[in-house]
Every structure is written in C-alpha cells, then in structure tokens.
PDB file of C-alpha atoms in Angstrom:
ATOM      1  CA  UNK A  38      35.605  -8.104 -21.255  1.00 51.00           C
ATOM      2  CA  UNK A  39      35.286  -4.647 -20.022  1.00 57.00           C
ATOM      3  CA  UNK A  40      31.769  -3.824 -18.492  1.00 67.00           C
ATOM      4  CA  UNK A  41      30.601  -7.338 -18.529  1.00 83.00           C
ATOM      5  CA  UNK A  42      28.269  -8.248 -15.662  1.00 88.00           C
ATOM      6  CA  UNK A  43      29.224 -10.822 -13.156  1.00 92.00           C
ATOM      7  CA  UNK A  44      26.670 -13.101 -11.638  1.00 94.00           C
ATOM      8  CA  UNK A  45      24.726 -11.191  -8.959  1.00 96.00           C
ATOM      9  CA  UNK A  46      24.524 -12.366  -5.300  1.00 96.00           C
ATOM     10  CA  UNK A  47      20.792 -12.630  -3.793  1.00 96.00           C
ATOM     11  CA  UNK A  48      21.144 -12.513   0.000  1.00 95.00           C
ATOM     12  CA  UNK A  49      18.617 -11.405   2.695  1.00 93.00           C
ATOM     13  CA  UNK A  50      19.382  -8.218   4.596  1.00 91.00           C
ATOM     14  CA  UNK A  51      18.155  -9.625   8.049  1.00 78.00           C
ATOM     15  CA  UNK A  52      20.443 -12.693   7.457  1.00 69.00           C
ATOM     16  CA  UNK A  53      17.849 -15.288   7.877  1.00 77.00           C
ATOM     17  CA  UNK A  54      16.024 -17.502   5.723  1.00 86.00           C
ATOM     18  CA  UNK A  55      13.459 -18.900   8.261  1.00 88.00           C
ATOM     19  CA  UNK A  56      10.710 -16.403   8.243  1.00 87.00           C
ATOM     20  CA  UNK A  57       7.333 -16.182  10.196  1.00 82.00           C
ATOM     21  CA  UNK A  58       3.880 -15.226   8.841  1.00 78.00           C
ATOM     22  CA  UNK A  59       3.227 -11.440   8.195  1.00 80.00           C
ATOM     23  CA  UNK A  60       7.144 -10.713   8.422  1.00 86.00           C
ATOM     24  CA  UNK A  61       8.668  -8.127   6.192  1.00 90.00           C
ATOM     25  CA  UNK A  62      11.716  -9.288   4.236  1.00 92.00           C
ATOM     26  CA  UNK A  63      14.302  -7.212   2.289  1.00 94.00           C
ATOM     27  CA  UNK A  64      16.324  -8.913  -0.225  1.00 95.00           C
ATOM     28  CA  UNK A  65      19.525  -7.401  -1.685  1.00 96.00           C
ATOM     29  CA  UNK A  66      20.718  -8.202  -5.247  1.00 97.00           C
ATOM     30  CA  UNK A  67      24.211  -7.104  -6.455  1.00 96.00           C
ATOM     31  CA  UNK A  68      26.666  -7.907  -9.457  1.00 95.00           C
ATOM     32  CA  UNK A  69      30.165  -6.978  -7.885  1.00 92.00           C
ATOM     33  CA  UNK A  70      31.347  -5.912 -11.473  1.00 90.00           C
ATOM     34  CA  UNK A  71      29.801  -4.689 -14.617  1.00 88.00           C
ATOM     35  CA  UNK A  72      29.088  -1.262 -16.545  1.00 90.00           C
ATOM     36  CA  UNK A  73      26.079   0.434 -14.972  1.00 92.00           C
ATOM     37  CA  UNK A  74      23.337   1.167 -15.313  1.00 93.00           C
ATOM     38  CA  UNK A  75      22.201  -2.290 -14.250  1.00 94.00           C
ATOM     39  CA  UNK A  76      18.638  -3.673 -14.194  1.00 95.00           C
ATOM     40  CA  UNK A  77      17.824  -6.271 -11.385  1.00 97.00           C
ATOM     41  CA  UNK A  78      14.848  -8.409 -11.610  1.00 97.00           C
ATOM     42  CA  UNK A  79      13.405 -10.515  -8.886  1.00 97.00           C
ATOM     43  CA  UNK A  80      11.851 -13.974  -9.589  1.00 97.00           C
ATOM     44  CA  UNK A  81       9.868 -16.316  -7.283  1.00 93.00           C
ATOM     45  CA  UNK A  82       9.245 -19.783  -8.471  1.00 87.00           C
ATOM     46  CA  UNK A  83      10.284 -18.301 -11.986  1.00 87.00           C
ATOM     47  CA  UNK A  84       7.712 -15.720 -11.813  1.00 93.00           C
ATOM     48  CA  UNK A  85       8.600 -11.943 -11.793  1.00 95.00           C
ATOM     49  CA  UNK A  86       8.354  -9.990  -8.671  1.00 95.00           C
ATOM     50  CA  UNK A  87       9.770  -6.844  -9.125  1.00 95.00           C
ATOM     51  CA  UNK A  88      12.312  -4.930 -11.045  1.00 96.00           C
ATOM     52  CA  UNK A  89      14.665  -2.260 -10.190  1.00 96.00           C
ATOM     53  CA  UNK A  90      17.179  -0.310 -12.311  1.00 96.00           C
ATOM     54  CA  UNK A  91      20.382   1.058 -10.325  1.00 95.00           C
ATOM     55  CA  UNK A  92      22.536   3.960 -12.016  1.00 94.00           C
ATOM     56  CA  UNK A  93      25.744   2.533 -10.189  1.00 93.00           C
ATOM     57  CA  UNK A  94      27.255  -0.599  -8.568  1.00 90.00           C
ATOM     58  CA  UNK A  95      24.961  -0.364  -5.548  1.00 94.00           C
ATOM     59  CA  UNK A  96      22.806  -3.368  -4.516  1.00 95.00           C
ATOM     60  CA  UNK A  97      19.065  -3.381  -5.569  1.00 96.00           C
ATOM     61  CA  UNK A  98      16.787  -3.856  -2.324  1.00 97.00           C
ATOM     62  CA  UNK A  99      13.590  -5.732  -2.821  1.00 96.00           C
ATOM     63  CA  UNK A 100      11.001  -5.588   0.007  1.00 94.00           C
ATOM     64  CA  UNK A 101       8.638  -8.554   0.707  1.00 92.00           C
ATOM     65  CA  UNK A 102       6.078  -9.328   3.204  1.00 90.00           C
ATOM     66  CA  UNK A 103       5.166 -12.889   3.999  1.00 86.00           C
ATOM     67  CA  UNK A 104       1.415 -13.174   3.857  1.00 83.00           C
ATOM     68  CA  UNK A 105       1.031 -16.841   2.870  1.00 79.00           C
ATOM     69  CA  UNK A 106       2.705 -20.123   2.450  1.00 79.00           C
ATOM     70  CA  UNK A 107       2.961 -19.226  -1.273  1.00 84.00           C
ATOM     71  CA  UNK A 108       5.777 -16.492  -0.432  1.00 88.00           C
ATOM     72  CA  UNK A 109       8.274 -18.744   1.039  1.00 89.00           C
ATOM     73  CA  UNK A 110      10.235 -21.172  -1.378  1.00 89.00           C
ATOM     74  CA  UNK A 111      12.797 -20.279  -4.295  1.00 94.00           C
ATOM     75  CA  UNK A 112      13.938 -16.751  -5.231  1.00 96.00           C
ATOM     76  CA  UNK A 113      16.471 -15.777  -7.885  1.00 96.00           C
ATOM     77  CA  UNK A 114      17.841 -12.622  -9.147  1.00 97.00           C
ATOM     78  CA  UNK A 115      18.718 -11.619 -12.610  1.00 96.00           C
ATOM     79  CA  UNK A 116      20.997  -8.803 -13.551  1.00 95.00           C
ATOM     80  CA  UNK A 117      21.137  -7.162 -17.167  1.00 94.00           C
ATOM     81  CA  UNK A 118      23.191  -4.295 -18.446  1.00 91.00           C
ATOM     82  CA  UNK A 119      23.838  -3.058 -22.124  1.00 86.00           C
ATOM     83  CA  UNK A 120      26.773  -5.401 -22.478  1.00 81.00           C
ATOM     84  CA  UNK A 121      24.891  -8.476 -21.328  1.00 75.00           C
ATOM     85  CA  UNK A 122      23.289 -10.919 -23.577  1.00 78.00           C
ATOM     86  CA  UNK A 123      20.429 -12.891 -21.682  1.00 81.00           C
ATOM     87  CA  UNK A 124      21.473 -11.497 -18.244  1.00 89.00           C
ATOM     88  CA  UNK A 125      23.272 -13.202 -15.481  1.00 93.00           C
ATOM     89  CA  UNK A 126      21.435 -15.029 -12.680  1.00 95.00           C
ATOM     90  CA  UNK A 127      22.106 -15.599  -9.087  1.00 96.00           C
ATOM     91  CA  UNK A 128      21.979 -18.644  -7.185  1.00 95.00           C
ATOM     92  CA  UNK A 129      18.677 -19.785  -5.571  1.00 94.00           C
ATOM     93  CA  UNK A 130      17.647 -18.387  -2.172  1.00 92.00           C
ATOM     94  CA  UNK A 131      15.000 -20.611  -0.464  1.00 93.00           C
ATOM     95  CA  UNK A 132      12.907 -19.153   2.237  1.00 89.00           C
ATOM     96  CA  UNK A 133      11.205 -21.696   4.932  1.00 89.00           C
ATOM     97  CA  UNK A 134       8.311 -20.725   6.904  1.00 82.00           C
ATOM     98  CA  UNK A 135       8.532 -20.822  10.866  1.00 75.00           C
ATOM     99  CA  UNK A 136       5.280 -22.011  12.370  1.00 64.00           C
ATOM    100  CA  UNK A 137       4.473 -20.419  15.544  1.00 56.00           C
ATOM    101  CA  UNK A 138       2.717 -23.358  17.457  1.00 53.00           C
ATOM    102  CA  UNK A 139       1.720 -21.227  20.322  1.00 59.00           C
ATOM    103  CA  UNK A 140      -0.704 -19.482  18.379  1.00 71.00           C
ATOM    104  CA  UNK A 141      -4.331 -20.753  18.910  1.00 81.00           C
ATOM    105  CA  UNK A 142      -7.246 -19.850  16.211  1.00 87.00           C
ATOM    106  CA  UNK A 143     -10.189 -18.362  17.743  1.00 92.00           C
ATOM    107  CA  UNK A 144     -13.319 -20.173  18.491  1.00 93.00           C
ATOM    108  CA  UNK A 145     -16.765 -19.139  17.203  1.00 95.00           C
ATOM    109  CA  UNK A 146     -17.632 -15.988  18.732  1.00 97.00           C
ATOM    110  CA  UNK A 147     -21.082 -15.862  20.557  1.00 96.00           C
ATOM    111  CA  UNK A 148     -23.264 -12.522  19.711  1.00 96.00           C
ATOM    112  CA  UNK A 149     -25.689 -11.461  22.586  1.00 95.00           C
ATOM    113  CA  UNK A 150     -27.437  -8.601  24.398  1.00 94.00           C
ATOM    114  CA  UNK A 151     -28.852  -8.030  27.778  1.00 92.00           C
ATOM    115  CA  UNK A 152     -32.260  -7.488  26.087  1.00 88.00           C
ATOM    116  CA  UNK A 153     -34.148  -9.360  23.230  1.00 85.00           C
ATOM    117  CA  UNK A 154     -36.951  -6.777  22.947  1.00 87.00           C
ATOM    118  CA  UNK A 155     -36.552  -3.053  22.103  1.00 86.00           C
ATOM    119  CA  UNK A 156     -38.532  -0.098  21.405  1.00 87.00           C
ATOM    120  CA  UNK A 157     -37.852   2.635  18.949  1.00 86.00           C
ATOM    121  CA  UNK A 158     -35.983   5.496  20.573  1.00 87.00           C
ATOM    122  CA  UNK A 159     -34.160   2.760  22.749  1.00 91.00           C
ATOM    123  CA  UNK A 160     -30.399   2.461  23.465  1.00 92.00           C
ATOM    124  CA  UNK A 161     -29.341  -1.197  23.247  1.00 94.00           C
ATOM    125  CA  UNK A 162     -25.827  -2.984  23.785  1.00 95.00           C
ATOM    126  CA  UNK A 163     -24.396  -6.055  21.732  1.00 96.00           C
ATOM    127  CA  UNK A 164     -21.378  -8.070  22.824  1.00 97.00           C
ATOM    128  CA  UNK A 165     -19.115 -10.328  20.933  1.00 97.00           C
ATOM    129  CA  UNK A 166     -16.889 -13.151  22.548  1.00 97.00           C
ATOM    130  CA  UNK A 167     -14.651 -15.615  21.664  1.00 96.00           C
ATOM    131  CA  UNK A 168     -13.834 -18.246  24.375  1.00 93.00           C
ATOM    132  CA  UNK A 169     -10.852 -19.430  22.952  1.00 91.00           C
ATOM    133  CA  UNK A 170      -7.816 -18.454  20.875  1.00 88.00           C
ATOM    134  CA  UNK A 171      -4.508 -16.366  21.318  1.00 87.00           C
ATOM    135  CA  UNK A 172      -4.829 -12.592  22.059  1.00 87.00           C
ATOM    136  CA  UNK A 173      -5.140 -10.200  20.921  1.00 90.00           C
ATOM    137  CA  UNK A 174      -8.559 -10.964  19.190  1.00 94.00           C
ATOM    138  CA  UNK A 175     -10.162  -8.497  17.015  1.00 96.00           C
ATOM    139  CA  UNK A 176     -13.976  -8.116  16.845  1.00 97.00           C
ATOM    140  CA  UNK A 177     -16.032  -6.552  13.996  1.00 97.00           C
ATOM    141  CA  UNK A 178     -19.908  -6.135  14.134  1.00 97.00           C
ATOM    142  CA  UNK A 179     -22.283  -6.369  11.168  1.00 96.00           C
ATOM    143  CA  UNK A 180     -26.001  -5.582  10.442  1.00 94.00           C
ATOM    144  CA  UNK A 181     -26.865  -7.934   7.381  1.00 91.00           C
ATOM    145  CA  UNK A 182     -23.770  -7.634   5.360  1.00 89.00           C
ATOM    146  CA  UNK A 183     -22.871  -4.053   6.210  1.00 92.00           C
ATOM    147  CA  UNK A 184     -20.045  -3.172   8.730  1.00 93.00           C
ATOM    148  CA  UNK A 185     -21.356  -1.252  11.636  1.00 94.00           C
ATOM    149  CA  UNK A 186     -18.308  -0.857  13.696  1.00 91.00           C
ATOM    150  CA  UNK A 187     -14.547  -0.391  13.168  1.00 93.00           C
ATOM    151  CA  UNK A 188     -12.371  -3.104  14.503  1.00 95.00           C
ATOM    152  CA  UNK A 189     -12.302  -3.789  18.056  1.00 95.00           C
ATOM    153  CA  UNK A 190      -8.942  -5.037  19.125  1.00 94.00           C
ATOM    154  CA  UNK A 191      -9.305  -6.869  22.722  1.00 94.00           C
ATOM    155  CA  UNK A 192      -6.064  -7.480  24.471  1.00 91.00           C
ATOM    156  CA  UNK A 193      -7.687  -9.163  27.620  1.00 91.00           C
ATOM    157  CA  UNK A 194     -10.231 -12.077  27.254  1.00 91.00           C
ATOM    158  CA  UNK A 195     -13.124  -9.797  27.393  1.00 93.00           C
ATOM    159  CA  UNK A 196     -15.935  -9.316  25.056  1.00 95.00           C
ATOM    160  CA  UNK A 197     -15.929  -6.556  22.700  1.00 97.00           C
ATOM    161  CA  UNK A 198     -19.534  -4.318  23.204  1.00 97.00           C
ATOM    162  CA  UNK A 199     -20.924  -1.549  20.997  1.00 96.00           C
ATOM    163  CA  UNK A 200     -23.963   0.553  21.727  1.00 95.00           C
ATOM    164  CA  UNK A 201     -26.833   1.145  19.309  1.00 93.00           C
ATOM    165  CA  UNK A 202     -29.606   3.305  19.029  1.00 92.00           C
ATOM    166  CA  UNK A 203     -32.957   1.721  17.805  1.00 89.00           C
ATOM    167  CA  UNK A 204     -34.234   4.622  15.567  1.00 87.00           C
ATOM    168  CA  UNK A 205     -36.569   2.878  13.116  1.00 86.00           C
ATOM    169  CA  UNK A 206     -37.770  -0.688  11.816  1.00 82.00           C
ATOM    170  CA  UNK A 207     -34.593  -1.168   9.991  1.00 83.00           C
ATOM    171  CA  UNK A 208     -32.569  -1.436  13.033  1.00 87.00           C
ATOM    172  CA  UNK A 209     -34.570  -4.601  13.900  1.00 85.00           C
ATOM    173  CA  UNK A 210     -32.588  -6.677  11.400  1.00 86.00           C
ATOM    174  CA  UNK A 211     -30.058  -9.572  11.667  1.00 94.00           C
ATOM    175  CA  UNK A 212     -26.800  -8.881  13.557  1.00 96.00           C
ATOM    176  CA  UNK A 213     -23.464 -10.884  13.366  1.00 97.00           C
ATOM    177  CA  UNK A 214     -19.852 -10.443  14.362  1.00 97.00           C
ATOM    178  CA  UNK A 215     -16.772 -11.902  13.380  1.00 97.00           C
ATOM    179  CA  UNK A 216     -13.484 -12.859  15.362  1.00 97.00           C
ATOM    180  CA  UNK A 217      -9.970 -13.152  14.132  1.00 94.00           C
ATOM    181  CA  UNK A 218      -6.308 -12.974  15.686  1.00 92.00           C
ATOM    182  CA  UNK A 219      -2.786 -13.638  14.274  1.00 85.00           C
ATOM    183  CA  UNK A 220      -3.722 -17.217  13.313  1.00 82.00           C
ATOM    184  CA  UNK A 221      -3.449 -17.247   9.481  1.00 73.00           C
ATOM    185  CA  UNK A 222      -6.781 -17.698   7.398  1.00 78.00           C
ATOM    186  CA  UNK A 223      -8.823 -18.178  10.505  1.00 85.00           C
ATOM    187  CA  UNK A 224     -11.780 -15.705  10.607  1.00 92.00           C
ATOM    188  CA  UNK A 225     -14.944 -17.164  12.566  1.00 95.00           C
ATOM    189  CA  UNK A 226     -18.450 -15.818  12.386  1.00 96.00           C
ATOM    190  CA  UNK A 227     -20.936 -15.610  15.119  1.00 97.00           C
ATOM    191  CA  UNK A 228     -24.612 -16.781  15.589  1.00 96.00           C
ATOM    192  CA  UNK A 229     -27.366 -14.328  14.093  1.00 95.00           C
ATOM    193  CA  UNK A 230     -29.157 -12.145  16.457  1.00 96.00           C
ATOM    194  CA  UNK A 231     -32.322 -10.152  16.146  1.00 92.00           C
ATOM    195  CA  UNK A 232     -34.166  -7.453  18.228  1.00 90.00           C
ATOM    196  CA  UNK A 233     -37.894  -7.931  18.453  1.00 87.00           C
ATOM    197  CA  UNK A 234     -40.178  -5.072  18.790  1.00 81.00           C
ATOM    198  CA  UNK A 235     -41.625  -4.609  22.152  1.00 77.00           C
ATOM    199  CA  UNK A 236     -45.308  -3.885  22.130  1.00 67.00           C
ATOM    200  CA  UNK A 237     -46.275  -0.184  22.604  1.00 56.00           C
ATOM    201  CA  UNK A 238     -48.323   0.366  25.462  1.00 55.00           C
ATOM    202  CA  UNK A 239     -51.241   2.655  24.731  1.00 48.00           C
ATOM    203  CA  UNK A 240     -51.150   6.118  27.150  1.00 51.00           C
ATOM    204  CA  UNK A 241     -54.679   5.371  28.200  1.00 50.00           C
ATOM    205  CA  UNK A 242     -54.174   1.655  28.931  1.00 51.00           C
ATOM    206  CA  UNK A 243     -53.577   2.051  32.425  1.00 54.00           C
ATOM    207  CA  UNK A 244     -56.501   4.127  32.963  1.00 61.00           C
ATOM    208  CA  UNK A 245     -58.721   1.906  31.205  1.00 54.00           C
ATOM    209  CA  UNK A 246     -57.473  -0.940  33.489  1.00 58.00           C
ATOM    210  CA  UNK A 247     -58.049   0.934  36.566  1.00 64.00           C
ATOM    211  CA  UNK A 248     -61.646   1.939  35.538  1.00 68.00           C
ATOM    212  CA  UNK A 249     -62.510  -1.544  34.791  1.00 61.00           C
ATOM    213  CA  UNK A 250     -61.211  -2.866  38.031  1.00 74.00           C
ATOM    214  CA  UNK A 251     -63.097  -0.179  39.809  1.00 75.00           C
ATOM    215  CA  UNK A 252     -66.534  -1.151  38.071  1.00 76.00           C
ATOM    216  CA  UNK A 253     -65.572  -4.762  39.150  1.00 73.00           C
ATOM    217  CA  UNK A 254     -65.162  -3.642  42.754  1.00 75.00           C
ATOM    218  CA  UNK A 255     -68.384  -1.665  42.527  1.00 75.00           C
ATOM    219  CA  UNK A 256     -70.367  -4.461  41.348  1.00 70.00           C
ATOM    220  CA  UNK A 257     -69.111  -6.983  43.787  1.00 70.00           C
ATOM    221  CA  UNK A 258     -69.598  -4.196  46.518  1.00 70.00           C
ATOM    222  CA  UNK A 259     -73.254  -3.832  45.226  1.00 70.00           C
ATOM    223  CA  UNK A 260     -73.916  -7.459  45.119  1.00 69.00           C
ATOM    224  CA  UNK A 261     -72.616  -8.001  48.437  1.00 69.00           C
ATOM    225  CA  UNK A 262     -74.974  -4.952  49.865  1.00 68.00           C
ATOM    226  CA  UNK A 263     -77.938  -6.653  48.251  1.00 71.00           C
ATOM    227  CA  UNK A 264     -76.931 -10.153  49.774  1.00 65.00           C
ATOM    228  CA  UNK A 265     -76.390  -8.812  53.312  1.00 64.00           C
ATOM    229  CA  UNK A 266     -78.182  -5.634  53.818  1.00 63.00           C
ATOM    230  CA  UNK A 267     -81.009  -5.066  51.183  1.00 65.00           C
ATOM    231  CA  UNK A 268     -82.718  -8.448  51.109  1.00 63.00           C
ATOM    232  CA  UNK A 269     -82.445  -8.849  55.196  1.00 66.00           C
ATOM    233  CA  UNK A 270     -84.014  -5.585  55.546  1.00 65.00           C
ATOM    234  CA  UNK A 271     -86.840  -6.436  52.871  1.00 58.00           C
ATOM    235  CA  UNK A 272     -87.676  -9.631  54.726  1.00 60.00           C
ATOM    236  CA  UNK A 273     -87.734  -7.826  58.127  1.00 63.00           C
ATOM    237  CA  UNK A 274     -90.131  -5.292  56.744  1.00 61.00           C
ATOM    238  CA  UNK A 275     -92.802  -8.241  56.064  1.00 58.00           C
TER     239      UNK A 275
END
C-alpha cells in the first residue's frame, strides 16, 4: 500500500543504554517507509513525553536529561501519517542507570565565624565546611530563609567563606549554610549561627574609670599621710 508507514525504529544516538545521573541522551525515531509528513510521539512508561512532526523521511530526535531514577526504564515511539490508522509503534527501548559508587554524599556542614560578638559597622566572616563528601562541593549561605550568597563551588577540601558587613540590628539574625555535590538528592544543612551584639563602650568610660582610680589613690595616700606623718607629729608636739 503506497504511503503506508513501517514500524519506526527507536535507537539511542549515543549507542548506549547504560546511562548516568544528569546525563543528556538523544533518541532517534524513524519509519523507513511511508508518506510524509510523519508525526512521531515518544512515550515513557506509556506516558507521552514529546511529539515532533517531520516533513520528510528523516529521523525525529528527542533530547532527554536523566535527572532521577524515574527517567530510566521503557521508552517507545509511535509514528503516524495521513494514511495510518492508529499509528505504528516501535519496539521498546530500556535504559538502565549506571550507579557511580565512587561518589560520596556530603556530610553535614559546620557554619562558624572567628567572632561571636559584633558591633554595628563591623566587617565579619562566615565559613561553611563539609568534612566528608566527593568534590566538588557547592555551598550556599542563608540568613533566615533568604539566600545571601551565590553558590560557592569548592574544588578543594576547603571551607567556603563569605564577608558580611553588620549594618543594622537585622544583621544579627540566624545564619545557616547548605552543602551539596553530585550525589543525587543529598543536600545537607548546617547548624544555626547567631552573632551577638557587643556592648558599646561609652566614650567617657575610660575617663570615668581613670578619675575613680585617681580618687582612690588620693584617698589611700591621704590615709597613709595621716597614719605616718600627721598623727606622729601631733603626738610629738604634746
């Protein structure tokens, strides 16, 4: 029958069915015979993924990204044209997930600072560090639920450090950081960290302390003078 579609062939362009997490995959679907235009529909576990219409007998290319275990499994392709009834289906194609056991999840990061007390107008630093986990590790800092830094990607096992300027009382809130690497679905959050407000010293406080000490010294000196000079002199005069 002229123009009748043949069953399409679904193949991976890369030529492998063993894929890794976050890998990009391209699938090719093509009916070798049949009158164009041809509409190709890709299904995953009988659920429609995407559809492309080709004006000629060239393959439809479907681009996928493997982001979770649900993205692997059975795929099929359906081809339809004006002369087909119900369409023609390809054979099933099954992707399997290659697990990279050398990837180690990150450990809970520790958020710290060289100082716990700060004053308004002071510059401070925060560091976030995961002791374990495959590199690189990406860190993000937060104050409350608000992101206060772009992602900091560390290729070496070193702490990520950010610099802050304490400008107002709102800057004394609760800080946290998170760490993650290529290990899937494994984001870890740090302990909470709070800066405390250092007591502001009054500008006259050193002067007051000096005055008090001077008065004490004068009092002690006066008492010693009475004891060793004035009283003996008075007794001698009698």
